[in-house]
Amino acid sequence: MDTQNIKQRFGIIGNSPLLNRAIDIASQVAPTDMSVLITGESGSGKEVFSHIIHQLSSRKHGPFIAVNCGAIPEGTIDSELFGHEKGSFTGAHEARKGYFEVVNGGTIFLDEVAELPLGTQARLLRVLETGEYIRVGSSKVQKTNVRVVAATNVDVYNSVKNGRFREDLYYRLNTVPLRIPSLKDRKDDIYLLFRKFSADFSDKYRSPGIQLEPDAIQLLSNYSWPGNVRQLKNIAEQVCVLEKNRDVNAQALLNYIPNEAGSNLPVPMSQNAKEDFTERDILYKVLFDMKKDMVELKKLVADIIQHGGNTSHVMADNPHYINQLYRDVDLPAIPEQGFTIQAPVQNQPEYHFSDDAEEVEESLSLVDKESDLIKKALKKHKGKRKFAAKELGISERTLYRKIKELNLT
């Protein structure tokens, strides 16, 4: 079966050389029993290629099952894949077959295989090498004849280096690597996919067809599409359902495309903009301006001090800067005659302190402080110890004891 027939059979849209190469590899490896590791970004269509491999193989009449390894809790993944015996763990009320037993003679698609725990990876390696596995809670070795097609959207080799994925399992799965191109690497296919999806949704919802203006087509091509084909399909559905004007331009399409970090959406700029300032450039500029203002302010203060508080000379030299400071704080501009800071009155009596003056030190004794506070509280409440104790924050019994200890009776 040639590439074009495969596209028609499995509903693949696009003419990208990278896409055609991936289809060609899948069709060549399908008749064999070799393990295949499909890599690609999320939403790029990895599961479609697993169906291509299964349907073009000798196992096409056997069962096929897709398992999302990242969606199964770590504590139950072994039971799901290999089965368990009755009573092997809490809740195991009866024996259960695992996926490898159910799909015997067929194909199992392990999506997000890099999410498997290390213990499960070891059991999967044994299945790939010998076709043997053991149910959870059993000691009996069982055989299975299953072809494994795995997929992941992460760099598995990097996970191997970080100790999160077994190296021997990586090489065993990666017998034939199959890379699915992302949508941003298939720019010429984006509009074709959008037309197909919008036509399908228009038929589904019985609404008029969608026509994109040239600027909208350009916008689709320039977007990074982090969600790939899945995201494009969702946006096509939104446009078909929500857009009242069936001739969609770029401005209308922007309402449906999220402005995500790292996207290549066009950014509107002023016609007079000549420089592209980053946040760091703006921060540096603000800091430099603040430093300049501080230097000028220090200079003004130094001149005022030098002239004994008379600012007439300072105003004459710096009128523009003084008025600018006043405008920044929303004050009226300084009149041309300036202002004068009055020097301290010289005829006030001066006080001289002798070095021989005796310094009276305050007592720092806790006992004296405590005694003084109790006396003040008793005096304030006219000797009523109940209220004095409440004022001091202690019990009346404690106050009686303190009075006796400090001999305040």
mmCIF file of C-alpha atoms in Angstrom:
data_model
loop_
_atom_site.group_PDB
_atom_site.id
_atom_site.type_symbol
_atom_site.label_atom_id
_atom_site.label_comp_id
_atom_site.label_asym_id
_atom_site.label_seq_id
_atom_site.Cartn_x
_atom_site.Cartn_y
_atom_site.Cartn_z
ATOM 1 C CA MET A 1 0.000 0.000 0.000
ATOM 2 C CA ASP A 2 1.466 3.354 -1.040
ATOM 3 C CA THR A 3 1.613 6.516 1.061
ATOM 4 C CA GLN A 4 -1.426 8.188 -0.505
ATOM 5 C CA ASN A 5 -3.647 5.157 0.095
ATOM 6 C CA ILE A 6 -2.516 4.997 3.725
ATOM 7 C CA LYS A 7 -3.418 8.675 4.182
ATOM 8 C CA GLN A 8 -6.889 8.088 2.770
ATOM 9 C CA ARG A 9 -7.473 4.964 4.861
ATOM 10 C CA PHE A 10 -6.415 6.482 8.174
ATOM 11 C CA GLY A 11 -7.592 10.064 7.573
ATOM 12 C CA ILE A 12 -4.146 11.668 7.494
ATOM 13 C CA ILE A 13 -4.048 15.169 5.980
ATOM 14 C CA GLY A 14 -0.819 16.751 4.705
ATOM 15 C CA ASN A 15 1.953 16.583 2.146
ATOM 16 C CA SER A 16 4.946 17.416 4.331
ATOM 17 C CA PRO A 17 8.108 15.431 3.441
ATOM 18 C CA LEU A 18 8.615 14.692 7.155
ATOM 19 C CA LEU A 19 5.088 13.311 7.430
ATOM 20 C CA ASN A 20 5.504 11.214 4.274
ATOM 21 C CA ARG A 21 8.773 9.833 5.633
ATOM 22 C CA ALA A 22 7.096 8.810 8.916
ATOM 23 C CA ILE A 23 4.287 7.041 7.029
ATOM 24 C CA ASP A 24 6.822 5.249 4.822
ATOM 25 C CA ILE A 25 8.760 3.951 7.871
ATOM 26 C CA ALA A 26 5.534 2.796 9.566
ATOM 27 C CA SER A 27 4.413 0.898 6.450
ATOM 28 C CA GLN A 28 7.798 -0.808 6.087
ATOM 29 C CA VAL A 29 8.084 -1.912 9.712
ATOM 30 C CA ALA A 30 4.432 -2.990 10.043
ATOM 31 C CA PRO A 31 4.768 -6.495 8.496
ATOM 32 C CA THR A 32 7.517 -7.393 10.959
ATOM 33 C CA ASP A 33 7.234 -8.149 14.686
ATOM 34 C CA MET A 34 9.822 -5.556 15.663
ATOM 35 C CA SER A 35 9.177 -3.220 18.603
ATOM 36 C CA VAL A 36 8.629 0.406 17.604
ATOM 37 C CA LEU A 37 9.182 3.530 19.682
ATOM 38 C CA ILE A 38 7.129 6.458 18.395
ATOM 39 C CA THR A 39 8.323 9.893 19.548
ATOM 40 C CA GLY A 40 6.714 13.268 19.000
ATOM 41 C CA GLU A 41 5.055 16.175 20.744
ATOM 42 C CA SER A 42 1.712 15.802 22.485
ATOM 43 C CA GLY A 43 -1.171 15.967 20.037
ATOM 44 C CA SER A 44 0.923 15.221 16.954
ATOM 45 C CA GLY A 45 -0.921 11.949 16.173
ATOM 46 C CA LYS A 46 1.259 9.197 17.599
ATOM 47 C CA GLU A 47 -1.686 6.865 18.252
ATOM 48 C CA VAL A 48 -2.733 7.046 14.585
ATOM 49 C CA PHE A 49 0.632 5.586 13.621
ATOM 50 C CA SER A 50 0.195 2.752 16.114
ATOM 51 C CA HIS A 51 -3.029 1.848 14.290
ATOM 52 C CA ILE A 52 -1.187 1.983 10.946
ATOM 53 C CA ILE A 53 1.440 -0.453 12.231
ATOM 54 C CA HIS A 54 -1.187 -2.838 13.614
ATOM 55 C CA GLN A 55 -3.552 -2.759 10.630
ATOM 56 C CA LEU A 56 -0.758 -3.330 8.090
ATOM 57 C CA SER A 57 0.735 -6.233 10.076
ATOM 58 C CA SER A 58 -0.062 -9.939 10.165
ATOM 59 C CA ARG A 59 -1.723 -9.313 13.553
ATOM 60 C CA LYS A 60 -4.448 -7.094 12.068
ATOM 61 C CA HIS A 61 -7.124 -9.674 12.901
ATOM 62 C CA GLY A 62 -5.865 -9.933 16.488
ATOM 63 C CA PRO A 63 -6.809 -7.623 19.367
ATOM 64 C CA PHE A 64 -5.411 -4.111 19.717
ATOM 65 C CA ILE A 65 -5.385 -2.110 22.941
ATOM 66 C CA ALA A 66 -4.008 1.341 23.754
ATOM 67 C CA VAL A 67 -2.813 1.904 27.313
ATOM 68 C CA ASN A 68 -1.955 5.352 28.702
ATOM 69 C CA CYS A 69 0.816 4.513 31.163
ATOM 70 C CA GLY A 70 0.751 7.978 32.686
ATOM 71 C CA ALA A 71 -2.933 7.696 33.642
ATOM 72 C CA ILE A 72 -2.606 4.502 35.715
ATOM 73 C CA PRO A 73 -1.534 4.877 39.384
ATOM 74 C CA GLU A 74 1.871 3.431 40.224
ATOM 75 C CA GLY A 75 0.402 0.996 42.728
ATOM 76 C CA THR A 76 -1.886 -0.680 40.191
ATOM 77 C CA ILE A 77 0.097 -0.480 36.932
ATOM 78 C CA ASP A 78 1.606 -3.981 37.361
ATOM 79 C CA SER A 79 -1.833 -5.450 37.982
ATOM 80 C CA GLU A 80 -3.280 -3.682 34.923
ATOM 81 C CA LEU A 81 -0.527 -4.870 32.593
ATOM 82 C CA PHE A 82 0.201 -8.372 33.923
ATOM 83 C CA GLY A 83 -2.898 -9.284 35.965
ATOM 84 C CA HIS A 84 -3.150 -10.467 39.585
ATOM 85 C CA GLU A 85 -4.286 -13.416 41.662
ATOM 86 C CA LYS A 86 -7.145 -13.397 44.141
ATOM 87 C CA GLY A 87 -6.080 -11.964 47.506
ATOM 88 C CA SER A 88 -2.728 -10.718 46.218
ATOM 89 C CA PHE A 89 -3.473 -7.255 47.641
ATOM 90 C CA THR A 90 -6.259 -5.370 49.374
ATOM 91 C CA GLY A 91 -9.287 -5.261 47.102
ATOM 92 C CA ALA A 92 -8.203 -8.206 44.925
ATOM 93 C CA HIS A 93 -11.404 -10.194 45.479
ATOM 94 C CA GLU A 94 -10.881 -12.343 42.406
ATOM 95 C CA ALA A 95 -8.203 -13.156 39.848
ATOM 96 C CA ARG A 96 -7.900 -10.781 36.915
ATOM 97 C CA LYS A 97 -6.226 -11.000 33.525
ATOM 98 C CA GLY A 98 -3.777 -8.280 32.532
ATOM 99 C CA TYR A 99 -3.526 -6.515 29.182
ATOM 100 C CA PHE A 100 -0.645 -8.712 28.005
ATOM 101 C CA GLU A 101 -2.812 -11.779 28.549
ATOM 102 C CA VAL A 102 -5.929 -10.305 26.956
ATOM 103 C CA VAL A 103 -4.098 -9.041 23.855
ATOM 104 C CA ASN A 104 -2.255 -12.296 23.243
ATOM 105 C CA GLY A 105 -1.678 -12.566 19.492
ATOM 106 C CA GLY A 106 -2.304 -8.870 18.917
ATOM 107 C CA THR A 107 -0.697 -5.484 19.495
ATOM 108 C CA ILE A 108 -0.465 -3.372 22.651
ATOM 109 C CA PHE A 109 0.185 0.357 22.354
ATOM 110 C CA LEU A 110 1.925 1.763 25.448
ATOM 111 C CA ASP A 111 1.414 5.525 25.310
ATOM 112 C CA GLU A 112 3.599 7.714 27.569
ATOM 113 C CA VAL A 113 5.853 4.727 28.230
ATOM 114 C CA ALA A 114 8.443 6.976 29.908
ATOM 115 C CA GLU A 115 6.017 7.370 32.843
ATOM 116 C CA LEU A 116 6.348 3.705 33.844
ATOM 117 C CA PRO A 117 7.899 3.027 37.284
ATOM 118 C CA LEU A 118 11.350 1.392 37.235
ATOM 119 C CA GLY A 119 9.980 -1.877 38.669
ATOM 120 C CA THR A 120 7.384 -2.124 35.913
ATOM 121 C CA GLN A 121 10.060 -1.317 33.344
ATOM 122 C CA ALA A 122 12.001 -4.415 34.456
ATOM 123 C CA ARG A 123 8.922 -6.638 34.029
ATOM 124 C CA LEU A 124 8.204 -5.110 30.611
ATOM 125 C CA LEU A 125 11.780 -5.822 29.519
ATOM 126 C CA ARG A 126 11.331 -9.494 30.412
ATOM 127 C CA VAL A 127 8.147 -9.671 28.320
ATOM 128 C CA LEU A 128 9.923 -8.101 25.344
ATOM 129 C CA GLU A 129 12.909 -10.440 25.568
ATOM 130 C CA THR A 130 11.275 -13.782 26.462
ATOM 131 C CA GLY A 131 7.521 -13.261 26.186
ATOM 132 C CA GLU A 132 7.197 -14.328 29.842
ATOM 133 C CA TYR A 133 5.499 -12.588 32.723
ATOM 134 C CA ILE A 134 4.172 -13.370 36.201
ATOM 135 C CA ARG A 135 0.883 -12.186 37.611
ATOM 136 C CA VAL A 136 0.962 -10.097 40.776
ATOM 137 C CA GLY A 137 0.738 -12.467 43.735
ATOM 138 C CA SER A 138 1.582 -15.547 41.663
ATOM 139 C CA SER A 139 4.703 -17.661 41.157
ATOM 140 C CA LYS A 140 3.603 -19.216 37.894
ATOM 141 C CA VAL A 141 5.343 -18.021 34.726
ATOM 142 C CA GLN A 142 2.982 -17.365 31.819
ATOM 143 C CA LYS A 143 3.700 -16.816 28.132
ATOM 144 C CA THR A 144 2.284 -14.246 25.750
ATOM 145 C CA ASN A 145 2.766 -13.340 22.114
ATOM 146 C CA VAL A 146 2.206 -9.600 21.947
ATOM 147 C CA ARG A 147 3.761 -6.935 19.769
ATOM 148 C CA VAL A 148 4.646 -3.782 21.678
ATOM 149 C CA VAL A 149 4.408 -0.327 20.110
ATOM 150 C CA ALA A 150 5.417 2.389 22.561
ATOM 151 C CA ALA A 151 5.151 6.172 22.380
ATOM 152 C CA THR A 152 6.371 9.140 24.373
ATOM 153 C CA ASN A 153 6.506 12.918 24.103
ATOM 154 C CA VAL A 154 9.677 13.291 26.206
ATOM 155 C CA ASP A 155 13.347 12.778 25.437
ATOM 156 C CA VAL A 156 13.751 9.169 26.586
ATOM 157 C CA TYR A 157 17.525 9.203 26.180
ATOM 158 C CA ASN A 158 17.727 12.154 28.555
ATOM 159 C CA SER A 159 15.579 10.177 31.023
ATOM 160 C CA VAL A 160 18.059 7.306 30.692
ATOM 161 C CA LYS A 161 20.946 9.608 31.612
ATOM 162 C CA ASN A 162 18.992 10.923 34.606
ATOM 163 C CA GLY A 163 18.231 7.402 35.859
ATOM 164 C CA ARG A 164 14.468 7.613 35.304
ATOM 165 C CA PHE A 165 14.357 5.061 32.476
ATOM 166 C CA ARG A 166 16.216 1.761 32.054
ATOM 167 C CA GLU A 167 18.868 1.883 29.365
ATOM 168 C CA ASP A 168 18.375 -1.759 28.343
ATOM 169 C CA LEU A 169 14.609 -1.202 27.951
ATOM 170 C CA TYR A 170 15.242 1.916 25.880
ATOM 171 C CA TYR A 171 17.389 0.029 23.357
ATOM 172 C CA ARG A 172 14.937 -2.891 23.334
ATOM 173 C CA LEU A 173 11.973 -0.643 22.575
ATOM 174 C CA ASN A 174 13.886 1.564 20.178
ATOM 175 C CA THR A 175 14.480 -1.213 17.638
ATOM 176 C CA VAL A 176 12.835 1.024 15.041
ATOM 177 C CA PRO A 177 12.569 4.726 16.007
ATOM 178 C CA LEU A 178 9.673 6.598 14.444
ATOM 179 C CA ARG A 179 9.591 10.385 14.772
ATOM 180 C CA ILE A 180 6.267 12.169 14.165
ATOM 181 C CA PRO A 181 6.798 15.784 13.017
ATOM 182 C CA SER A 182 5.131 18.542 15.021
ATOM 183 C CA LEU A 183 2.647 20.876 13.368
ATOM 184 C CA LYS A 184 5.082 23.805 13.373
ATOM 185 C CA ASP A 185 7.363 21.671 11.160
ATOM 186 C CA ARG A 186 4.478 21.151 8.712
ATOM 187 C CA LYS A 187 3.474 24.763 8.030
ATOM 188 C CA ASP A 188 2.090 23.974 4.579
ATOM 189 C CA ASP A 189 -0.261 21.381 6.081
ATOM 190 C CA ILE A 190 -1.829 23.675 8.689
ATOM 191 C CA TYR A 191 -4.358 25.329 6.370
ATOM 192 C CA LEU A 192 -5.234 21.972 4.790
ATOM 193 C CA LEU A 193 -5.982 20.518 8.214
ATOM 194 C CA PHE A 194 -8.038 23.544 9.245
ATOM 195 C CA ARG A 195 -10.139 23.296 6.077
ATOM 196 C CA LYS A 196 -10.768 19.600 6.695
ATOM 197 C CA PHE A 197 -11.714 20.103 10.341
ATOM 198 C CA SER A 198 -13.922 23.149 9.678
ATOM 199 C CA ALA A 199 -15.746 21.309 6.874
ATOM 200 C CA ASP A 200 -16.369 18.309 9.150
ATOM 201 C CA PHE A 201 -17.698 20.481 11.970
ATOM 202 C CA SER A 202 -19.856 22.531 9.608
ATOM 203 C CA ASP A 203 -21.525 19.305 8.460
ATOM 204 C CA LYS A 204 -21.843 18.086 12.030
ATOM 205 C CA TYR A 205 -23.488 21.261 13.329
ATOM 206 C CA ARG A 206 -25.278 22.061 10.044
ATOM 207 C CA SER A 207 -23.772 25.512 9.819
ATOM 208 C CA PRO A 208 -22.376 27.472 6.828
ATOM 209 C CA GLY A 209 -18.773 26.789 5.864
ATOM 210 C CA ILE A 210 -15.848 28.815 7.146
ATOM 211 C CA GLN A 211 -13.664 30.836 4.771
ATOM 212 C CA LEU A 212 -10.337 32.238 5.960
ATOM 213 C CA GLU A 213 -8.975 35.534 4.685
ATOM 214 C CA PRO A 214 -5.313 35.587 3.534
ATOM 215 C CA ASP A 215 -4.175 37.322 6.747
ATOM 216 C CA ALA A 216 -5.915 34.621 8.807
ATOM 217 C CA ILE A 217 -4.148 31.890 6.829
ATOM 218 C CA GLN A 218 -0.850 33.658 7.482
ATOM 219 C CA LEU A 219 -1.689 33.813 11.184
ATOM 220 C CA LEU A 220 -2.319 30.066 11.303
ATOM 221 C CA SER A 221 1.026 29.386 9.643
ATOM 222 C CA ASN A 222 2.982 31.667 11.985
ATOM 223 C CA TYR A 223 1.557 30.262 15.217
ATOM 224 C CA SER A 224 3.735 27.740 17.108
ATOM 225 C CA TRP A 225 0.866 25.271 17.844
ATOM 226 C CA PRO A 226 2.127 23.772 21.131
ATOM 227 C CA GLY A 227 -0.902 21.437 21.152
ATOM 228 C CA ASN A 228 -0.302 20.401 17.525
ATOM 229 C CA VAL A 229 -3.130 18.773 15.529
ATOM 230 C CA ARG A 230 -5.330 18.342 18.610
ATOM 231 C CA GLN A 231 -5.192 22.073 19.349
ATOM 232 C CA LEU A 232 -5.839 23.011 15.716
ATOM 233 C CA LYS A 233 -8.888 20.755 15.659
ATOM 234 C CA ASN A 234 -10.280 22.334 18.824
ATOM 235 C CA ILE A 235 -9.841 25.853 17.457
ATOM 236 C CA ALA A 236 -11.514 24.890 14.160
ATOM 237 C CA GLU A 237 -14.498 23.618 16.135
ATOM 238 C CA GLN A 238 -14.697 26.799 18.201
ATOM 239 C CA VAL A 239 -14.650 28.980 15.092
ATOM 240 C CA CYS A 240 -17.389 26.916 13.433
ATOM 241 C CA VAL A 241 -19.652 27.135 16.476
ATOM 242 C CA LEU A 242 -19.014 30.662 17.793
ATOM 243 C CA GLU A 243 -18.062 32.829 14.823
ATOM 244 C CA LYS A 244 -21.045 34.674 13.335
ATOM 245 C CA ASN A 245 -19.178 36.021 10.324
ATOM 246 C CA ARG A 246 -18.256 33.037 8.148
ATOM 247 C CA ASP A 247 -15.491 35.006 6.371
ATOM 248 C CA VAL A 248 -12.871 35.024 9.122
ATOM 249 C CA ASN A 249 -9.951 37.442 9.119
ATOM 250 C CA ALA A 250 -6.868 37.490 11.333
ATOM 251 C CA GLN A 251 -8.411 39.884 13.862
ATOM 252 C CA ALA A 252 -11.364 37.567 14.414
ATOM 253 C CA LEU A 253 -9.156 34.479 14.523
ATOM 254 C CA LEU A 254 -7.007 36.023 17.273
ATOM 255 C CA ASN A 255 -9.994 35.670 19.625
ATOM 256 C CA TYR A 256 -9.629 31.885 19.476
ATOM 257 C CA ILE A 257 -5.836 31.495 19.486
ATOM 258 C CA PRO A 258 -4.242 31.839 22.948
ATOM 259 C CA ASN A 259 -1.300 34.201 23.159
ATOM 260 C CA GLU A 260 1.125 31.738 24.712
ATOM 261 C CA ALA A 261 4.749 32.395 25.638
ATOM 262 C CA GLY A 262 7.078 31.490 22.820
ATOM 263 C CA SER A 263 4.412 31.684 20.100
ATOM 264 C CA ASN A 264 5.072 33.377 16.792
ATOM 265 C CA LEU A 265 1.916 35.464 16.698
ATOM 266 C CA PRO A 266 2.390 38.875 15.088
ATOM 267 C CA VAL A 267 2.851 41.681 17.608
ATOM 268 C CA PRO A 268 1.292 45.068 16.753
ATOM 269 C CA MET A 269 3.850 47.894 16.933
ATOM 270 C CA SER A 270 3.665 51.639 16.552
ATOM 271 C CA GLN A 271 4.634 53.081 13.189
ATOM 272 C CA ASN A 272 7.162 55.361 14.877
ATOM 273 C CA ALA A 273 8.764 52.610 16.946
ATOM 274 C CA LYS A 274 12.461 52.400 16.093
ATOM 275 C CA GLU A 275 13.828 50.372 18.958
ATOM 276 C CA ASP A 276 12.771 47.092 20.506
ATOM 277 C CA PHE A 277 13.132 47.476 24.270
ATOM 278 C CA THR A 278 13.143 44.399 26.452
ATOM 279 C CA GLU A 279 12.076 44.493 30.115
ATOM 280 C CA ARG A 280 15.735 44.416 31.141
ATOM 281 C CA ASP A 281 16.557 47.423 28.941
ATOM 282 C CA ILE A 282 13.685 49.391 30.466
ATOM 283 C CA LEU A 283 14.798 48.493 33.994
ATOM 284 C CA TYR A 284 18.376 49.608 33.255
ATOM 285 C CA LYS A 285 17.090 52.897 31.865
ATOM 286 C CA VAL A 286 14.980 53.558 34.967
ATOM 287 C CA LEU A 287 17.945 52.814 37.246
ATOM 288 C CA PHE A 288 20.255 55.099 35.288
ATOM 289 C CA ASP A 289 17.692 57.913 35.381
ATOM 290 C CA MET A 290 17.304 57.473 39.155
ATOM 291 C CA LYS A 291 21.060 57.626 39.613
ATOM 292 C CA LYS A 292 21.257 60.788 37.541
ATOM 293 C CA ASP A 293 18.491 62.424 39.593
ATOM 294 C CA MET A 294 20.230 61.505 42.855
ATOM 295 C CA VAL A 295 23.527 63.018 41.652
ATOM 296 C CA GLU A 296 21.795 66.264 40.649
ATOM 297 C CA LEU A 297 19.915 66.396 43.949
ATOM 298 C CA LYS A 298 23.134 65.932 45.943
ATOM 299 C CA LYS A 299 24.711 68.721 43.940
ATOM 300 C CA LEU A 300 21.822 71.102 44.719
ATOM 301 C CA VAL A 301 21.926 70.318 48.440
ATOM 302 C CA ALA A 302 25.693 70.845 48.516
ATOM 303 C CA ASP A 303 25.318 74.264 46.778
ATOM 304 C CA ILE A 304 22.594 75.333 49.234
ATOM 305 C CA ILE A 305 24.770 74.400 52.219
ATOM 306 C CA GLN A 306 27.779 76.166 50.681
ATOM 307 C CA HIS A 307 25.825 79.426 50.306
ATOM 308 C CA GLY A 308 24.512 79.411 53.880
ATOM 309 C CA GLY A 309 20.920 78.575 53.060
ATOM 310 C CA ASN A 310 20.480 81.285 50.399
ATOM 311 C CA THR A 311 19.229 79.637 47.241
ATOM 312 C CA SER A 312 19.225 82.644 44.921
ATOM 313 C CA HIS A 313 22.567 81.698 43.444
ATOM 314 C CA VAL A 314 21.515 78.039 43.163
ATOM 315 C CA MET A 315 18.256 79.008 41.436
ATOM 316 C CA ALA A 316 20.102 81.140 38.942
ATOM 317 C CA ASP A 317 22.350 78.234 37.966
ATOM 318 C CA ASN A 318 19.698 75.463 37.892
ATOM 319 C CA PRO A 319 16.225 76.943 37.180
ATOM 320 C CA HIS A 320 15.167 74.228 34.747
ATOM 321 C CA TYR A 321 16.076 71.351 37.049
ATOM 322 C CA ILE A 322 14.405 72.946 40.106
ATOM 323 C CA ASN A 323 11.162 73.489 38.186
ATOM 324 C CA GLN A 324 11.322 69.936 36.856
ATOM 325 C CA LEU A 325 11.535 68.592 40.423
ATOM 326 C CA TYR A 326 8.497 70.631 41.393
ATOM 327 C CA ARG A 327 6.514 69.389 38.376
ATOM 328 C CA ASP A 328 7.313 65.758 39.308
ATOM 329 C CA VAL A 329 5.558 66.232 42.678
ATOM 330 C CA ASP A 330 2.682 68.280 41.202
ATOM 331 C CA LEU A 331 3.677 71.610 42.809
ATOM 332 C CA PRO A 332 3.593 75.049 41.161
ATOM 333 C CA ALA A 333 6.771 76.157 39.477
ATOM 334 C CA ILE A 334 9.250 78.149 41.580
ATOM 335 C CA PRO A 335 9.121 81.899 40.908
ATOM 336 C CA GLU A 336 12.137 83.464 39.276
ATOM 337 C CA GLN A 337 13.241 85.297 42.434
ATOM 338 C CA GLY A 338 13.797 81.915 44.111
ATOM 339 C CA PHE A 339 13.444 81.184 47.774
ATOM 340 C CA THR A 340 15.648 81.497 50.850
ATOM 341 C CA ILE A 341 16.208 79.015 53.613
ATOM 342 C CA GLN A 342 16.449 80.902 56.883
ATOM 343 C CA ALA A 343 19.543 80.214 58.931
ATOM 344 C CA PRO A 344 19.085 79.413 62.649
ATOM 345 C CA VAL A 345 18.568 82.427 64.947
ATOM 346 C CA GLN A 346 21.903 83.230 66.552
ATOM 347 C CA ASN A 347 20.675 85.047 69.715
ATOM 348 C CA GLN A 348 19.098 81.991 71.297
ATOM 349 C CA PRO A 349 20.697 80.948 74.589
ATOM 350 C CA GLU A 350 23.298 78.282 74.229
ATOM 351 C CA TYR A 351 23.536 75.418 76.600
ATOM 352 C CA HIS A 352 26.900 74.031 77.505
ATOM 353 C CA PHE A 353 27.259 70.676 79.129
ATOM 354 C CA SER A 354 30.247 70.050 81.290
ATOM 355 C CA ASP A 355 32.155 66.841 80.889
ATOM 356 C CA ASP A 356 32.115 66.602 84.687
ATOM 357 C CA ALA A 357 28.330 66.491 84.883
ATOM 358 C CA GLU A 358 27.116 63.578 86.889
ATOM 359 C CA GLU A 359 25.111 61.075 84.897
ATOM 360 C CA VAL A 360 22.171 59.610 86.793
ATOM 361 C CA GLU A 361 21.850 55.951 86.005
ATOM 362 C CA GLU A 362 18.422 54.381 86.053
ATOM 363 C CA SER A 363 18.066 51.263 88.146
ATOM 364 C CA LEU A 364 17.799 48.137 86.039
ATOM 365 C CA SER A 365 16.824 45.844 88.930
ATOM 366 C CA LEU A 366 13.808 43.676 88.140
ATOM 367 C CA VAL A 367 12.864 43.640 91.809
ATOM 368 C CA ASP A 368 12.775 47.451 91.945
ATOM 369 C CA LYS A 369 10.726 47.604 88.736
ATOM 370 C CA GLU A 370 8.291 45.006 90.022
ATOM 371 C CA SER A 371 7.931 46.789 93.347
ATOM 372 C CA ASP A 372 7.356 50.116 91.603
ATOM 373 C CA LEU A 373 4.656 48.692 89.314
ATOM 374 C CA ILE A 374 2.806 47.093 92.241
ATOM 375 C CA LYS A 375 2.891 50.361 94.187
ATOM 376 C CA LYS A 376 1.511 52.284 91.212
ATOM 377 C CA ALA A 377 -1.269 49.758 90.635
ATOM 378 C CA LEU A 378 -2.292 49.836 94.319
ATOM 379 C CA LYS A 379 -2.219 53.623 94.335
ATOM 380 C CA LYS A 380 -4.295 53.798 91.145
ATOM 381 C CA HIS A 381 -6.986 51.537 92.549
ATOM 382 C CA LYS A 382 -6.837 53.057 96.060
ATOM 383 C CA GLY A 383 -5.492 49.940 97.715
ATOM 384 C CA LYS A 384 -8.047 47.547 96.216
ATOM 385 C CA ARG A 385 -5.898 44.524 95.537
ATOM 386 C CA LYS A 386 -8.439 42.726 93.363
ATOM 387 C CA PHE A 387 -8.448 45.492 90.773
ATOM 388 C CA ALA A 388 -4.701 46.065 91.106
ATOM 389 C CA ALA A 389 -4.058 42.385 90.334
ATOM 390 C CA LYS A 390 -6.291 42.598 87.257
ATOM 391 C CA GLU A 391 -4.410 45.714 86.126
ATOM 392 C CA LEU A 392 -1.064 43.902 86.512
ATOM 393 C CA GLY A 393 -2.316 40.795 84.703
ATOM 394 C CA ILE A 394 -1.725 38.451 87.648
ATOM 395 C CA SER A 395 -3.949 36.593 90.054
ATOM 396 C CA GLU A 396 -4.967 38.142 93.338
ATOM 397 C CA ARG A 397 -3.193 35.336 95.171
ATOM 398 C CA THR A 398 0.043 36.107 93.338
ATOM 399 C CA LEU A 399 -0.303 39.789 94.204
ATOM 400 C CA TYR A 400 -0.657 38.932 97.922
ATOM 401 C CA ARG A 401 2.505 36.838 97.700
ATOM 402 C CA LYS A 402 4.461 39.596 95.892
ATOM 403 C CA ILE A 403 3.391 42.190 98.452
ATOM 404 C CA LYS A 404 4.626 39.948 101.232
ATOM 405 C CA GLU A 405 7.924 39.121 99.477
ATOM 406 C CA LEU A 406 8.676 42.762 98.656
ATOM 407 C CA ASN A 407 7.573 43.934 102.110
ATOM 408 C CA LEU A 408 5.040 46.404 100.686
ATOM 409 C CA THR A 409 2.493 46.078 103.512
#
